[in-house]
């Protein structure tokens, strides 16, 4: 009753949780579609902004208190530590900037008019500006609102001040009439308008998807509880079929009608991570499918049973073999389908099929591993159910032959390597499941580890195969698509960008005006075009402008010959030029192997006499500093993606077998030996740890595309990732299913707690050691990079001294020379260089585009300026940042030969920072990979260690479970003197005490039994003795009286005495049989044969008809005494016949039921039944319901059955009949 109440209570709670999850999902969905565009909390944002402005005011007043005449930088230095985040300060004196705290001003523009507006965008950041006049100074506080970069990449992303509740996609607009939310200051003055996002915020959609998945899981649990309420196999199977049908319909509607529609607003349900077909359009839908499949497989495994007639089929029948074979093949088909779905998921995912670095794991990879775990586990559950149903009904020989035949038949369908691998994996798992079922270890920890090991091994081999296959196809496509670039040196990204700017150049009024002049200023034109159009990626080309007019001549340097300008360039383009596809003005010129050259032709006033002119643009690639970190900072996200395909590859170009160009990690040999004359053929070979692919676009040219070979250590790491992932997911699923059945505290046994403690300890050690190693590495690398940077800075100082050390001052007319000088030093020293004047303003830089794009201001870092200018330091190194790129930056003063201070040299060390990041990343990956492998060893060792630790406890548990009073209790041999040894000692002492107590109890029981038996025998003997005594007295009296019929009376009395003596003899025999039962001679016998012998004997009875229904069971072997079995069946059949009253025709039905590991024999009669009073004493010796006998028959029967490890019980109904059940275990050898 209590269990029913508990189930009902739990069921109602799950109903409630299910409907709450669905309700919340639809609530977030409704919010997303109706209120998402108004989700910006203007009041909260305005209050936070006002609070930040108050913090800025407090900071400014603190700064003013420190301010002294001509000591502005002292005030900056004194208040630097208390400056609020997101607040900057500019100090003007007499309208001239004299101190600052951040690089907030645009390139070489310090006009105070820039700060006249209340809200302004300086560089790439929007600020709220407030002017605070004080004496001769104007102090401006700038509160950061939001940063908008001209483009985004890994280092640059639009951000906002973290303390402000502002969404990244929102825009700042200073137009009062603009649509949006108007933001005001404390006084109520208008500041700006916060415009809503163009695209909806996906937060609500994500929450809706989360609760939808919760509802999906709860739906599976509801089906489970619904099945638990049923009480028949048919109803269970019917609920399973209906739930499977509902799941299929739901998934069909989901993928075909995009239901629920809100899910497809999230990234998980977009083709971003995965997309294969209409059935599996995205990873989110695949996750829904996996949950539904696993849920149905779990229900099938736990609660679905085969029809009753299948169990009753004889094991040797053709029908049974056919059914089992069909079931195994069906299970394999299900397994193979799941494998194909997993392969589809792996092959069509955006990420690589197999992960070789723990640091490469992303959220989508975790979801993918979870889906794979669910699908494979579902297949295992279906297969285990198949084993569970049919294993008890088949012998080992039958099962072995059937498995071999099935596997061989499946293998014949295809000789594909992956299909055969799938068959082999199925066979291994099938054999493991049979082994587990035979040993009855369904939930053993070591068994779980073995399954995880097999699946991880299978996943590594399977996914590595697909990884190699996919990579080879991708490399072929890549080398073929990029063959023009690698062969002819064309640059697809350059061509794309040139096509974007060519129309702008051709219509630029300044360009047109300059070309219309008689004396065109070529230098000015080159600078203008380069500065305005050759930005970012195109800045890697040197530009030369050649203006021409009809009839004008051209003289080449180094030649005396004069050419017609138009004719010369027309012939050049005709012979060597290839027009860029989709471009109207640009051509690619075949030039030197190490040079990329593009040629542009722009005609002005074509066909108009005296006005026509033509401008030729020659773009020649220049040496480009490609240090890690910095180039990515200057590339937009689109440009980065265009470069991405070749990031991990190395490539080399050979002409006539000679290396003329290479790129990447691999160092190519000067002469290529492995070169084929077959054109357009892909050849693959491995050399020096790299996998190489060669391609021949022409007879004498060979392109080689190389990728590092996946070594054993990387394979081991991949195996570790799969093993840990499957272990975690499998453990979570097992714990969740067990925790629902038991109290949480009792979920884990002592052995499992020890295992979890070992694993937890190793994880803790991993975190501690990894953290310590990373910290130490960062510290040592910072010291090392500081030294390297210091040495490089001093080297640049020496070079500058050689070049401009004799100058008395650096004048503005030296800017161009300084810029070229710094660019030259930059390429030599593999770093960027900035030069600031004595007031902290930028004079020259090797990377002008960094300042042109507003990524950095022209003001020197305030901390660096204070250290060098105010404190007189000779060197200062600290950390700076641009966006998310953090780097070391060194500052040193530059003196001329007269020891006069000329400038401040700054070297931002992007390369060192990137190397530090890569080194730390490599170290973290190495530590994590090592610990992943180590963790697998630990997980395996926990099995051995925990077994050794808990073995005495398990032995103690087993012995305690077998402990019986009066039985033969064995002691435990344990030599340890620890706490477990004390427990064992107490157990052994208890065994001795129980043996002594049992002996005393047995003695007492024997004495009591003999007394009771003596009393009963005396009673039974007295019963016939009384009539015997009376008969003898009666005969003696007749003799004395000399009766005439004495002889007749003697005969009658003699007959009576003989009858009574026979009764005494019977009593003596029954007592003898009960007291001295012969020793059983147990052996392997066919119990069906013994039963049929007895049935055949009693079939001749006139009192009742005896019929037998064997359900096709012809043999079942048990370990017993054949004679005793015949005695049991004879006794039960005789009792059944004797229970039938004379008023009805007797019917005895004998039935046989064969279950998993036992047989049940039922003997049913239609007699008078057994009264409730008699039921309690039925097996008690000397109790009988018959007029004769001592009541020892059923006691003997029960004793025999019990000694044979069987069970006997009965069901009865008065005046209807009684059924006796006898169960015997199967013989197991």
Short mmCIF file of N, CA and C in Angstrom, two decimals, residues 304-311:
data_model
loop_
_atom_site.label_atom_id
_atom_site.label_comp_id
_atom_site.label_asym_id
_atom_site.label_seq_id
_atom_site.Cartn_x
_atom_site.Cartn_y
_atom_site.Cartn_z
N UNK A 304 10.27 -4.33 -21.54
CA UNK A 304 9.62 -5.08 -22.62
C UNK A 304 10.04 -6.54 -22.54
N UNK A 305 9.07 -7.43 -22.65
CA UNK A 305 9.32 -8.87 -22.63
C UNK A 305 8.75 -9.51 -23.87
N UNK A 306 9.36 -10.58 -24.34
CA UNK A 306 8.86 -11.24 -25.55
C UNK A 306 7.55 -11.96 -25.26
N UNK A 307 6.77 -12.25 -26.29
CA UNK A 307 5.53 -13.03 -26.09
C UNK A 307 5.82 -14.36 -25.41
N UNK A 308 4.83 -14.86 -24.67
CA UNK A 308 5.02 -16.06 -23.85
C UNK A 308 5.35 -17.29 -24.69
N UNK A 309 4.82 -17.34 -25.91
CA UNK A 309 5.01 -18.56 -26.71
C UNK A 309 6.47 -18.73 -27.14
N UNK A 310 7.23 -17.61 -27.23
CA UNK A 310 8.63 -17.72 -27.63
C UNK A 310 9.43 -18.46 -26.57
N UNK A 311 9.15 -18.16 -25.30
CA UNK A 311 9.86 -18.85 -24.22
C UNK A 311 9.52 -20.33 -24.18
#
